[in-house]
Short mmCIF file of C-alpha atoms in Angstrom, two decimals:
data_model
loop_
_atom_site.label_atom_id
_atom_site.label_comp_id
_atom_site.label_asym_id
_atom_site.label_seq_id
_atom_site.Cartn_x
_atom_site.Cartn_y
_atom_site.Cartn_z
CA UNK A 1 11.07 0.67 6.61
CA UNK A 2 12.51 -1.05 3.74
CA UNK A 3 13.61 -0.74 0.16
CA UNK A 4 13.66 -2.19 -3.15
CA UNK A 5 16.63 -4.16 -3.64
CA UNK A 6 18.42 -4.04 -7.30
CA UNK A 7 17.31 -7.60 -8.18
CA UNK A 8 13.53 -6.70 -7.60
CA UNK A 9 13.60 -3.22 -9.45
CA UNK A 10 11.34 -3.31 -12.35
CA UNK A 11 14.09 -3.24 -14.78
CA UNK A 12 15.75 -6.15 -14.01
CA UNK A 13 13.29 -8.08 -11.95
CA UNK A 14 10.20 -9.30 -12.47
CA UNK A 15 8.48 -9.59 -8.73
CA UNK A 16 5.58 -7.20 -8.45
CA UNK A 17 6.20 -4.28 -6.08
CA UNK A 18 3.35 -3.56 -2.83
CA UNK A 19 4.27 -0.42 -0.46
CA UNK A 20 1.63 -1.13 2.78
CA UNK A 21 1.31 1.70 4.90
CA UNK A 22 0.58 0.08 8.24
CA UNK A 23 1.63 0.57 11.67
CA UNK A 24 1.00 -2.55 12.74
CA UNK A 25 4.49 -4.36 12.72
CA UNK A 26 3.01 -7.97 12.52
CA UNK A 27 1.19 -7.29 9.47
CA UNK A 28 3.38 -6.23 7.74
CA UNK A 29 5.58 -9.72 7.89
CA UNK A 30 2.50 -11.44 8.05
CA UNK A 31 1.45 -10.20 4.06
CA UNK A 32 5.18 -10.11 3.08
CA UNK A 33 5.29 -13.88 3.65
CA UNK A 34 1.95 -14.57 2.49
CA UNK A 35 2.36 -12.49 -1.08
CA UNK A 36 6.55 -13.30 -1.46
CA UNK A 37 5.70 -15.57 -4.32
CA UNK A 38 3.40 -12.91 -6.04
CA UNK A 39 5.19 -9.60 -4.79
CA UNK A 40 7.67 -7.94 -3.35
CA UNK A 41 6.57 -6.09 -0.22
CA UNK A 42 7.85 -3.02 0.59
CA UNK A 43 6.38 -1.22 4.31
CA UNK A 44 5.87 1.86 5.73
CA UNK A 45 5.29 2.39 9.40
CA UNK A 46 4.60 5.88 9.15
CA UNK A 47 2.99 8.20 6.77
CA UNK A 48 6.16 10.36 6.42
CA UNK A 49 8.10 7.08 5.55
CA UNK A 50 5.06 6.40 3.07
CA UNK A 51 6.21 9.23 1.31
CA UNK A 52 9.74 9.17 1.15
CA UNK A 53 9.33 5.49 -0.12
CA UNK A 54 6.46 6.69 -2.80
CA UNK A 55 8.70 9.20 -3.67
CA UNK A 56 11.99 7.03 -4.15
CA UNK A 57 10.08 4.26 -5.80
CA UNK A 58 6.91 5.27 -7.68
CA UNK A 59 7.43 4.26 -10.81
CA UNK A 60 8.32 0.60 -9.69
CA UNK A 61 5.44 0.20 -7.03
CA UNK A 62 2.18 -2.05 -8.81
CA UNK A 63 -0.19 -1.97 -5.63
CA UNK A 64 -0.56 0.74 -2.75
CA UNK A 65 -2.72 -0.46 0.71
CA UNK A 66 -3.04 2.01 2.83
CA UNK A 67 -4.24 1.71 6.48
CA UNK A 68 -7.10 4.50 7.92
CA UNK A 69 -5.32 5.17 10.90
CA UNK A 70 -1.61 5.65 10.96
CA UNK A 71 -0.27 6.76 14.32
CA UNK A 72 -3.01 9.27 14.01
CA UNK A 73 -6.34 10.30 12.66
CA UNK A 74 -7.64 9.23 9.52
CA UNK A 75 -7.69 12.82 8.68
CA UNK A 76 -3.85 12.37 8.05
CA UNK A 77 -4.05 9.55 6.50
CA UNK A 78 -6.65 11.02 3.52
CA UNK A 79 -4.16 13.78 3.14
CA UNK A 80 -1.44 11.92 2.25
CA UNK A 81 -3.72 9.88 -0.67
CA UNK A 82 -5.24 12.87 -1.82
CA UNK A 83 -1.76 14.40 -1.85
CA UNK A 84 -0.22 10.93 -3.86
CA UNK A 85 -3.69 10.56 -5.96
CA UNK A 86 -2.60 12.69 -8.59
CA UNK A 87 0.60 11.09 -8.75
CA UNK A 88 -0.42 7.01 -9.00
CA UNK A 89 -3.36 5.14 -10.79
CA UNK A 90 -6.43 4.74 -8.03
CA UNK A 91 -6.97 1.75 -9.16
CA UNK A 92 -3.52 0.52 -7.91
CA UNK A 93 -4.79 2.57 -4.43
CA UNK A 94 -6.33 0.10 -1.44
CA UNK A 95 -7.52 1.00 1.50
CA UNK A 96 -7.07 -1.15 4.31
CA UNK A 97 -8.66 0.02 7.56
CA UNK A 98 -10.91 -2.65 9.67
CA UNK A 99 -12.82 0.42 10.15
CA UNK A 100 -15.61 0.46 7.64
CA UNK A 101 -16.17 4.37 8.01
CA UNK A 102 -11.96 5.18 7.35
CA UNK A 103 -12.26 3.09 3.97
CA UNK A 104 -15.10 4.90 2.11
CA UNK A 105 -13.30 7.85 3.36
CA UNK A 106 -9.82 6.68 1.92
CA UNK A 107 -11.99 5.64 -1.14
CA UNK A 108 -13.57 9.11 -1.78
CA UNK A 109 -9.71 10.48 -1.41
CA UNK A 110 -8.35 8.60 -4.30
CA UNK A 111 -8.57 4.81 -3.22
CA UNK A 112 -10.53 2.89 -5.76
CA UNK A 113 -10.52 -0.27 -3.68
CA UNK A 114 -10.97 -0.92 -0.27
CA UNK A 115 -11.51 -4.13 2.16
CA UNK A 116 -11.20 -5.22 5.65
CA UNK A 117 -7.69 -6.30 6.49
CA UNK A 118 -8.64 -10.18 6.97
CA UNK A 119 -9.17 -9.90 3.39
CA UNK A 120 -5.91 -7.57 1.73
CA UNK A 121 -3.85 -10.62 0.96
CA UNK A 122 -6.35 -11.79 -1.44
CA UNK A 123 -7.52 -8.50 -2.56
CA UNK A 124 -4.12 -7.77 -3.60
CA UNK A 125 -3.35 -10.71 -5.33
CA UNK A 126 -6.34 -10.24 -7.28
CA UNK A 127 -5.23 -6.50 -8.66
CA UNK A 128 -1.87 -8.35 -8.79
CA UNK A 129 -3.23 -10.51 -11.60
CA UNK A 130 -5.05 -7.82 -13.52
#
């Protein structure tokens, strides 16, 4: 898990802010490097480190992706946006599941975007510039 360092907090910095909710370790580092000259990327392995993060930092975070399936069933996982939905813009919300089925099911909990992961780099970059 990590967290926003002083230099990158909206106040004094001016690098974009993800949190990605994946449990996939290599993805994580994979998007970090990939977005670092757009965004800062923050990650959660968990859902219960999802929310201490969204909790500690969601007034600085721009962009949310969110994975269908983390260490569990997606049933957890729409919980946890319908729970933060009230909380953060859905159109800042992306669901990222390769599973076609978890996203529109992600979506109709409070996601207003969703893609397969091959394409979350770009997707992101693309709400990054809006």
């Amino acid at each position: 898990m990590f967290y926003i360092k002083k230099s990158y907090r909206k106040k004094g910095g001016a690098m974009k802010i993800v949190l990605v909710v994946e449990d996939y370790i290599a993805l994580h580092k994979l998007w970090r490097k990939m977005l670092s000259d757009k965004a800062f990327v923050i990650g959660a392995e968990t859902l219960a480190q999802a929310e201490e993060l969204f909790k500690r930092h969601k007034h600085e975070i721009d962009i949310m992706a969110i994975d269908g399936e983390v260490h569990g069933s997606v049933n957890n996982t729409v919980a946890f946006v319908k729970k933060i939905a009230s909380q953060f813009p859905s159109s800042k919300m992306l669901a990222i599941s390769g599973d076609t089925e978890n996203n529109r099911l992600l979506v109709k909990a409070g996601c207003e975007h969703s893609v397969i992961k091959q394409e979350v780099v770009g997707k992101i970059r693309e709400l990054l510039s809006k």
